[in-house]
Amino acid sequence: GAAGARRDLGGVLAWPEDDFRKLLAHPKLAPYLASLCGDGYRADHQPIVLMQDAASEGFALHGGPLSGADGVNGEVGTFNPELQYRCVAGAPWTSLLAMAVHLVDAPPGAGGFCVVRGSHKLNFAVPPAFASGEAAAFADEFAAQPATKAGDVLFFSEATVHGAKPWTMPYERRLALYRFAPANFAYGRAYLNGWGLNDDVRERCTPAQRAVLEPPFAPRLERTVTTAAGDDGEPYVKQRAPAKKDHDRAVFKTDFF
C-alpha cells in the first residue's frame, strides 16, 4: 500500500479528438486483437484511463481462471467461466483480453501494472493474503512489473492474475486500459447503453471502429466483422442463407432467432 489514491477517467470514446477511438481498430494493434479474440473481436468494457501521483497505492491481485476470494463465481478455487485462456491446435484464445496502453515510462521498480507469470494456467486459487499484498514476500518474488516505455502496448488475458504495485516515480502514472472479447462473448454490459455515445460520435467512428462496438453475437448471424487489418481494411459481413432468415421470420417474427 501507499498513501495516495488512484484516479479513474472514463468517457474517452466520446472525446472530440479520435486518439482513443482509433485504438479500437488501429492497424498495428488489430492483428493482435484478432489473433487472440478472432476476427469480429469486440470492445467489452468502456476504456478507462488510470492516473496516479507518486507514492500512490497499488491494486490487489485479481483475475485468473479460478474464482477468487470475492465469491462472485462460487467457492474459492472453482472454475471461473468468465475468465479463461486456451491454446487449441496452435491458436491462442481468451474470453477476455486486456490491452494496456502505457502513456508514460514505467522503468524497472516504478510500480504500476504487475502480473503473476503463468497464472493463466493455474489450478490452485491465489490465497487472499497473497492477493492483497499482505504477504509481501510473494509480491516481491512473483508479481512481476514489466518495464515499459510511453507508447508501449501490453496485451494480457484477464485469465492471468494481475494487479498493480505502488507507484514510485516522481511523475504521474497514466495508462489507458481497454478490454476486448470474441464476437459472441460478453463480460461487461456498456453495449446495452450504446457505450454512452450519441449519434454524432458514432458518425465520427470509422466502419471498423463501429463494428468493434457492436453487441455480442456470432459472425455467422451477419455481424459486421473487423479483421486483423483494422482500419487499413474493410469490415465484411457474412450473409446468412435466405432460407434460414425466412424460417426465423416465420417462426419468431424476427430476422434472426
mmCIF file of C-alpha atoms in Angstrom:
data_model
loop_
_atom_site.group_PDB
_atom_site.id
_atom_site.type_symbol
_atom_site.label_atom_id
_atom_site.label_comp_id
_atom_site.label_asym_id
_atom_site.label_seq_id
_atom_site.Cartn_x
_atom_site.Cartn_y
_atom_site.Cartn_z
ATOM 1 C CA GLY A 1 0.000 0.000 0.000
ATOM 2 C CA ALA A 2 0.837 3.710 -0.144
ATOM 3 C CA ALA A 3 -0.772 6.984 0.858
ATOM 4 C CA GLY A 4 -2.036 8.275 -2.490
ATOM 5 C CA ALA A 5 -5.142 7.111 -4.331
ATOM 6 C CA ARG A 6 -5.779 6.147 -7.949
ATOM 7 C CA ARG A 7 -7.882 8.412 -10.174
ATOM 8 C CA ASP A 8 -10.015 6.953 -12.966
ATOM 9 C CA LEU A 9 -11.067 8.793 -16.121
ATOM 10 C CA GLY A 10 -13.877 7.479 -18.334
ATOM 11 C CA GLY A 11 -15.835 8.712 -21.347
ATOM 12 C CA VAL A 12 -12.779 8.966 -23.587
ATOM 13 C CA LEU A 13 -14.530 7.393 -26.599
ATOM 14 C CA ALA A 14 -16.810 10.446 -26.717
ATOM 15 C CA TRP A 15 -13.987 12.993 -26.831
ATOM 16 C CA PRO A 16 -13.962 15.198 -29.966
ATOM 17 C CA GLU A 17 -10.399 14.026 -30.685
ATOM 18 C CA ASP A 18 -10.099 10.484 -32.015
ATOM 19 C CA ASP A 19 -6.967 9.480 -30.063
ATOM 20 C CA PHE A 20 -8.799 6.864 -28.023
ATOM 21 C CA ARG A 21 -11.332 5.764 -30.652
ATOM 22 C CA LYS A 22 -8.621 4.969 -33.185
ATOM 23 C CA LEU A 23 -7.119 2.377 -30.812
ATOM 24 C CA LEU A 24 -10.223 0.202 -31.318
ATOM 25 C CA ALA A 25 -9.049 -0.831 -34.783
ATOM 26 C CA HIS A 26 -5.544 0.578 -35.131
ATOM 27 C CA PRO A 27 -3.710 -1.284 -37.926
ATOM 28 C CA LYS A 28 -0.748 -2.001 -35.616
ATOM 29 C CA LEU A 29 -2.982 -3.358 -32.829
ATOM 30 C CA ALA A 30 -5.749 -5.164 -34.729
ATOM 31 C CA PRO A 31 -3.521 -8.135 -35.716
ATOM 32 C CA TYR A 32 -3.016 -8.951 -32.026
ATOM 33 C CA LEU A 33 -6.665 -8.413 -31.143
ATOM 34 C CA ALA A 34 -7.821 -10.651 -33.982
ATOM 35 C CA SER A 35 -5.193 -13.275 -33.168
ATOM 36 C CA LEU A 36 -6.285 -13.559 -29.540
ATOM 37 C CA CYS A 37 -10.041 -12.942 -29.881
ATOM 38 C CA GLY A 38 -10.716 -13.809 -33.522
ATOM 39 C CA ASP A 39 -11.987 -11.762 -36.440
ATOM 40 C CA GLY A 40 -15.043 -9.855 -35.316
ATOM 41 C CA TYR A 41 -13.425 -9.075 -31.954
ATOM 42 C CA ARG A 42 -15.458 -6.566 -29.959
ATOM 43 C CA ALA A 43 -14.936 -3.994 -27.221
ATOM 44 C CA ASP A 44 -16.198 -5.411 -23.938
ATOM 45 C CA HIS A 45 -15.591 -2.656 -21.342
ATOM 46 C CA GLN A 46 -15.574 1.101 -21.540
ATOM 47 C CA PRO A 47 -11.935 2.201 -21.903
ATOM 48 C CA ILE A 48 -10.576 3.800 -18.744
ATOM 49 C CA VAL A 49 -7.532 5.985 -18.122
ATOM 50 C CA LEU A 50 -5.759 5.258 -14.823
ATOM 51 C CA MET A 51 -3.783 8.067 -13.183
ATOM 52 C CA GLN A 52 -1.655 8.031 -10.047
ATOM 53 C CA ASP A 53 0.702 10.505 -8.385
ATOM 54 C CA ALA A 54 3.964 9.481 -6.778
ATOM 55 C CA ALA A 55 3.575 7.335 -3.654
ATOM 56 C CA SER A 56 0.132 6.122 -4.736
ATOM 57 C CA GLU A 57 -1.316 2.810 -3.629
ATOM 58 C CA GLY A 58 -1.277 -0.393 -5.650
ATOM 59 C CA PHE A 59 -4.248 -2.590 -6.554
ATOM 60 C CA ALA A 60 -4.931 -6.092 -5.239
ATOM 61 C CA LEU A 61 -4.179 -9.090 -7.443
ATOM 62 C CA HIS A 62 -7.295 -10.288 -9.259
ATOM 63 C CA GLY A 63 -8.380 -12.178 -12.355
ATOM 64 C CA GLY A 64 -7.406 -15.731 -13.166
ATOM 65 C CA PRO A 65 -9.264 -18.831 -14.386
ATOM 66 C CA LEU A 66 -10.414 -19.796 -10.870
ATOM 67 C CA SER A 67 -12.853 -17.913 -8.647
ATOM 68 C CA GLY A 68 -11.215 -15.667 -6.083
ATOM 69 C CA ALA A 69 -11.912 -14.541 -2.563
ATOM 70 C CA ASP A 70 -14.750 -12.208 -3.661
ATOM 71 C CA GLY A 71 -17.009 -15.254 -4.008
ATOM 72 C CA VAL A 72 -18.690 -13.878 -7.129
ATOM 73 C CA ASN A 73 -18.360 -17.137 -9.072
ATOM 74 C CA GLY A 74 -18.853 -19.647 -6.281
ATOM 75 C CA GLU A 75 -16.397 -21.114 -3.848
ATOM 76 C CA VAL A 76 -12.774 -20.044 -3.940
ATOM 77 C CA GLY A 77 -10.767 -22.136 -6.370
ATOM 78 C CA THR A 78 -13.661 -23.320 -8.547
ATOM 79 C CA PHE A 79 -13.836 -22.926 -12.332
ATOM 80 C CA ASN A 80 -14.469 -19.328 -13.417
ATOM 81 C CA PRO A 81 -16.263 -19.449 -16.793
ATOM 82 C CA GLU A 82 -15.931 -15.692 -17.303
ATOM 83 C CA LEU A 83 -12.111 -15.599 -17.486
ATOM 84 C CA GLN A 84 -10.485 -18.373 -19.460
ATOM 85 C CA TYR A 85 -7.492 -18.921 -21.744
ATOM 86 C CA ARG A 86 -6.921 -21.800 -24.137
ATOM 87 C CA CYS A 87 -4.471 -22.745 -26.852
ATOM 88 C CA VAL A 88 -6.086 -25.164 -29.308
ATOM 89 C CA ALA A 89 -4.380 -26.520 -32.435
ATOM 90 C CA GLY A 90 -1.669 -23.920 -32.028
ATOM 91 C CA ALA A 91 -4.106 -20.988 -31.821
ATOM 92 C CA PRO A 92 -4.380 -18.943 -28.594
ATOM 93 C CA TRP A 93 -7.808 -17.790 -27.418
ATOM 94 C CA THR A 94 -9.086 -15.879 -24.423
ATOM 95 C CA SER A 95 -12.578 -14.995 -23.244
ATOM 96 C CA LEU A 96 -11.490 -11.518 -22.139
ATOM 97 C CA LEU A 97 -8.401 -9.680 -23.351
ATOM 98 C CA ALA A 98 -6.919 -6.572 -21.755
ATOM 99 C CA MET A 99 -4.931 -4.018 -23.728
ATOM 100 C CA ALA A 100 -2.885 -1.623 -21.599
ATOM 101 C CA VAL A 101 -1.623 1.451 -23.462
ATOM 102 C CA HIS A 102 1.206 2.998 -21.462
ATOM 103 C CA LEU A 103 1.230 6.782 -21.687
ATOM 104 C CA VAL A 104 4.356 7.339 -19.539
ATOM 105 C CA ASP A 105 7.542 5.375 -18.895
ATOM 106 C CA ALA A 106 7.473 2.665 -16.228
ATOM 107 C CA PRO A 107 11.104 1.591 -15.751
ATOM 108 C CA PRO A 108 12.090 -1.333 -13.506
ATOM 109 C CA GLY A 109 10.942 -0.681 -9.953
ATOM 110 C CA ALA A 110 8.470 2.039 -10.966
ATOM 111 C CA GLY A 111 5.466 0.066 -9.761
ATOM 112 C CA GLY A 112 2.149 0.056 -11.572
ATOM 113 C CA PHE A 113 0.958 -2.940 -13.566
ATOM 114 C CA CYS A 114 2.186 -6.316 -12.358
ATOM 115 C CA VAL A 115 1.375 -9.893 -13.308
ATOM 116 C CA VAL A 116 1.888 -13.375 -11.910
ATOM 117 C CA ARG A 117 3.553 -15.120 -14.833
ATOM 118 C CA GLY A 118 1.907 -18.336 -15.986
ATOM 119 C CA SER A 119 -1.140 -17.845 -13.768
ATOM 120 C CA HIS A 120 -3.493 -18.142 -16.750
ATOM 121 C CA LYS A 121 -2.926 -21.886 -16.305
ATOM 122 C CA LEU A 122 -3.207 -22.057 -12.517
ATOM 123 C CA ASN A 123 -5.146 -24.857 -10.803
ATOM 124 C CA PHE A 124 -4.976 -23.514 -7.256
ATOM 125 C CA ALA A 125 -6.611 -20.282 -6.129
ATOM 126 C CA VAL A 126 -4.425 -17.361 -5.073
ATOM 127 C CA PRO A 127 -4.579 -17.118 -1.243
ATOM 128 C CA PRO A 128 -6.201 -13.869 -0.027
ATOM 129 C CA ALA A 129 -3.029 -12.772 1.803
ATOM 130 C CA PHE A 130 -1.106 -13.094 -1.465
ATOM 131 C CA ALA A 131 -3.739 -11.199 -3.481
ATOM 132 C CA SER A 132 -3.934 -8.294 -1.020
ATOM 133 C CA GLY A 133 -0.167 -7.846 -0.721
ATOM 134 C CA GLU A 134 -0.136 -8.721 2.976
ATOM 135 C CA ALA A 135 2.329 -11.479 2.122
ATOM 136 C CA ALA A 136 4.921 -9.037 0.822
ATOM 137 C CA ALA A 137 7.460 -11.735 0.020
ATOM 138 C CA PHE A 138 5.063 -13.261 -2.528
ATOM 139 C CA ALA A 139 4.589 -9.950 -4.335
ATOM 140 C CA ASP A 140 8.311 -9.239 -4.313
ATOM 141 C CA GLU A 141 9.156 -12.593 -5.886
ATOM 142 C CA PHE A 142 6.215 -13.471 -8.102
ATOM 143 C CA ALA A 143 4.302 -10.286 -9.026
ATOM 144 C CA ALA A 144 6.415 -9.106 -11.958
ATOM 145 C CA GLN A 145 6.297 -5.487 -13.112
ATOM 146 C CA PRO A 146 7.240 -5.327 -16.803
ATOM 147 C CA ALA A 147 9.381 -2.338 -17.753
ATOM 148 C CA THR A 148 7.618 -0.240 -20.402
ATOM 149 C CA LYS A 149 8.115 2.968 -22.349
ATOM 150 C CA ALA A 150 5.497 5.584 -23.187
ATOM 151 C CA GLY A 151 3.678 4.291 -26.255
ATOM 152 C CA ASP A 152 4.169 0.623 -25.427
ATOM 153 C CA VAL A 153 1.051 -1.559 -25.594
ATOM 154 C CA LEU A 154 0.786 -4.627 -23.395
ATOM 155 C CA PHE A 155 -1.773 -7.373 -24.055
ATOM 156 C CA PHE A 156 -2.760 -9.885 -21.393
ATOM 157 C CA SER A 157 -5.584 -12.328 -20.833
ATOM 158 C CA GLU A 158 -7.810 -11.438 -17.887
ATOM 159 C CA ALA A 159 -7.386 -15.119 -17.026
ATOM 160 C CA THR A 160 -3.936 -14.073 -15.828
ATOM 161 C CA VAL A 161 -3.678 -12.969 -12.197
ATOM 162 C CA HIS A 162 -2.667 -9.298 -12.258
ATOM 163 C CA GLY A 163 -2.801 -6.081 -10.268
ATOM 164 C CA ALA A 164 -0.646 -3.054 -9.555
ATOM 165 C CA LYS A 165 2.226 -2.189 -7.258
ATOM 166 C CA PRO A 166 2.503 1.208 -5.526
ATOM 167 C CA TRP A 167 3.672 3.886 -7.986
ATOM 168 C CA THR A 168 7.100 5.202 -7.061
ATOM 169 C CA MET A 169 8.052 7.572 -9.872
ATOM 170 C CA PRO A 170 8.113 11.373 -9.316
ATOM 171 C CA TYR A 171 5.661 11.938 -12.186
ATOM 172 C CA GLU A 172 2.049 10.935 -12.747
ATOM 173 C CA ARG A 173 1.313 7.412 -13.900
ATOM 174 C CA ARG A 174 -1.018 7.338 -16.897
ATOM 175 C CA LEU A 175 -2.329 4.216 -18.582
ATOM 176 C CA ALA A 176 -5.308 3.655 -20.907
ATOM 177 C CA LEU A 177 -6.929 0.270 -20.319
ATOM 178 C CA TYR A 178 -9.162 -1.433 -22.887
ATOM 179 C CA ARG A 179 -10.823 -4.849 -22.761
ATOM 180 C CA PHE A 180 -11.879 -6.907 -25.771
ATOM 181 C CA ALA A 181 -13.702 -10.198 -26.249
ATOM 182 C CA PRO A 182 -14.532 -12.676 -29.022
ATOM 183 C CA ALA A 183 -17.519 -11.712 -31.160
ATOM 184 C CA ASN A 184 -20.089 -13.759 -29.224
ATOM 185 C CA PHE A 185 -18.715 -13.244 -25.687
ATOM 186 C CA ALA A 186 -19.584 -10.545 -23.170
ATOM 187 C CA TYR A 187 -18.474 -9.701 -19.646
ATOM 188 C CA GLY A 188 -19.386 -6.001 -19.482
ATOM 189 C CA ARG A 189 -22.753 -4.513 -20.387
ATOM 190 C CA ALA A 190 -21.932 -0.992 -21.602
ATOM 191 C CA TYR A 191 -23.149 -2.015 -25.067
ATOM 192 C CA LEU A 192 -26.707 -2.102 -23.645
ATOM 193 C CA ASN A 193 -26.476 1.671 -23.213
ATOM 194 C CA GLY A 194 -24.821 2.271 -26.561
ATOM 195 C CA TRP A 195 -21.472 2.874 -24.873
ATOM 196 C CA GLY A 196 -22.831 6.255 -23.761
ATOM 197 C CA LEU A 197 -22.165 7.626 -27.255
ATOM 198 C CA ASN A 198 -24.512 9.846 -29.223
ATOM 199 C CA ASP A 199 -25.099 9.522 -32.947
ATOM 200 C CA ASP A 200 -22.640 12.326 -33.699
ATOM 201 C CA VAL A 201 -19.781 10.415 -32.073
ATOM 202 C CA ARG A 202 -20.750 7.198 -33.863
ATOM 203 C CA GLU A 203 -20.660 9.074 -37.167
ATOM 204 C CA ARG A 204 -17.064 10.088 -36.398
ATOM 205 C CA CYS A 205 -16.096 6.429 -35.913
ATOM 206 C CA THR A 206 -14.705 4.541 -38.881
ATOM 207 C CA PRO A 207 -16.636 1.483 -40.128
ATOM 208 C CA ALA A 208 -14.113 -0.805 -38.419
ATOM 209 C CA GLN A 209 -14.434 1.082 -35.127
ATOM 210 C CA ARG A 210 -18.248 0.932 -35.257
ATOM 211 C CA ALA A 211 -18.071 -2.803 -35.855
ATOM 212 C CA VAL A 212 -15.906 -3.246 -32.747
ATOM 213 C CA LEU A 213 -18.644 -1.518 -30.722
ATOM 214 C CA GLU A 214 -21.404 -3.899 -31.822
ATOM 215 C CA PRO A 215 -23.203 -6.076 -29.227
ATOM 216 C CA PRO A 216 -22.107 -9.703 -28.782
ATOM 217 C CA PHE A 217 -23.382 -12.185 -31.352
ATOM 218 C CA ALA A 218 -21.794 -14.702 -33.690
ATOM 219 C CA PRO A 219 -20.266 -13.585 -37.019
ATOM 220 C CA ARG A 220 -22.429 -16.101 -38.917
ATOM 221 C CA LEU A 221 -25.502 -14.046 -37.965
ATOM 222 C CA GLU A 222 -24.487 -11.210 -40.295
ATOM 223 C CA ARG A 223 -22.158 -9.455 -37.908
ATOM 224 C CA THR A 224 -20.036 -6.663 -39.349
ATOM 225 C CA VAL A 225 -16.579 -8.112 -38.822
ATOM 226 C CA THR A 226 -13.419 -6.131 -38.171
ATOM 227 C CA THR A 227 -10.386 -8.157 -39.251
ATOM 228 C CA ALA A 228 -6.687 -8.183 -38.408
ATOM 229 C CA ALA A 229 -6.257 -5.333 -40.930
ATOM 230 C CA GLY A 230 -8.188 -2.988 -38.644
ATOM 231 C CA ASP A 231 -8.741 0.429 -40.192
ATOM 232 C CA ASP A 232 -6.430 -0.493 -43.085
ATOM 233 C CA GLY A 233 -9.049 -2.961 -44.300
ATOM 234 C CA GLU A 234 -12.787 -3.080 -44.932
ATOM 235 C CA PRO A 235 -15.101 -4.830 -42.467
ATOM 236 C CA TYR A 236 -17.147 -7.567 -44.059
ATOM 237 C CA VAL A 237 -20.493 -9.241 -43.416
ATOM 238 C CA LYS A 238 -21.024 -12.967 -43.928
ATOM 239 C CA GLN A 239 -24.529 -13.261 -45.314
ATOM 240 C CA ARG A 240 -26.845 -15.808 -43.724
ATOM 241 C CA ALA A 241 -28.743 -18.148 -46.011
ATOM 242 C CA PRO A 242 -32.052 -16.553 -47.114
ATOM 243 C CA ALA A 243 -33.915 -19.776 -46.280
ATOM 244 C CA LYS A 244 -32.744 -19.604 -42.674
ATOM 245 C CA LYS A 245 -33.807 -15.982 -42.372
ATOM 246 C CA ASP A 246 -37.201 -16.838 -43.896
ATOM 247 C CA HIS A 247 -37.528 -19.589 -41.280
ATOM 248 C CA ASP A 248 -36.788 -17.181 -38.435
ATOM 249 C CA ARG A 249 -39.298 -14.644 -39.717
ATOM 250 C CA ALA A 250 -41.971 -17.316 -39.998
ATOM 251 C CA VAL A 251 -41.312 -18.868 -36.596
ATOM 252 C CA PHE A 252 -40.136 -15.942 -34.446
ATOM 253 C CA LYS A 253 -41.381 -12.919 -36.436
ATOM 254 C CA THR A 254 -37.823 -11.533 -36.393
ATOM 255 C CA ASP A 255 -34.929 -11.605 -38.870
ATOM 256 C CA PHE A 256 -32.765 -13.690 -36.532
ATOM 257 C CA PHE A 257 -33.509 -16.250 -33.865
#
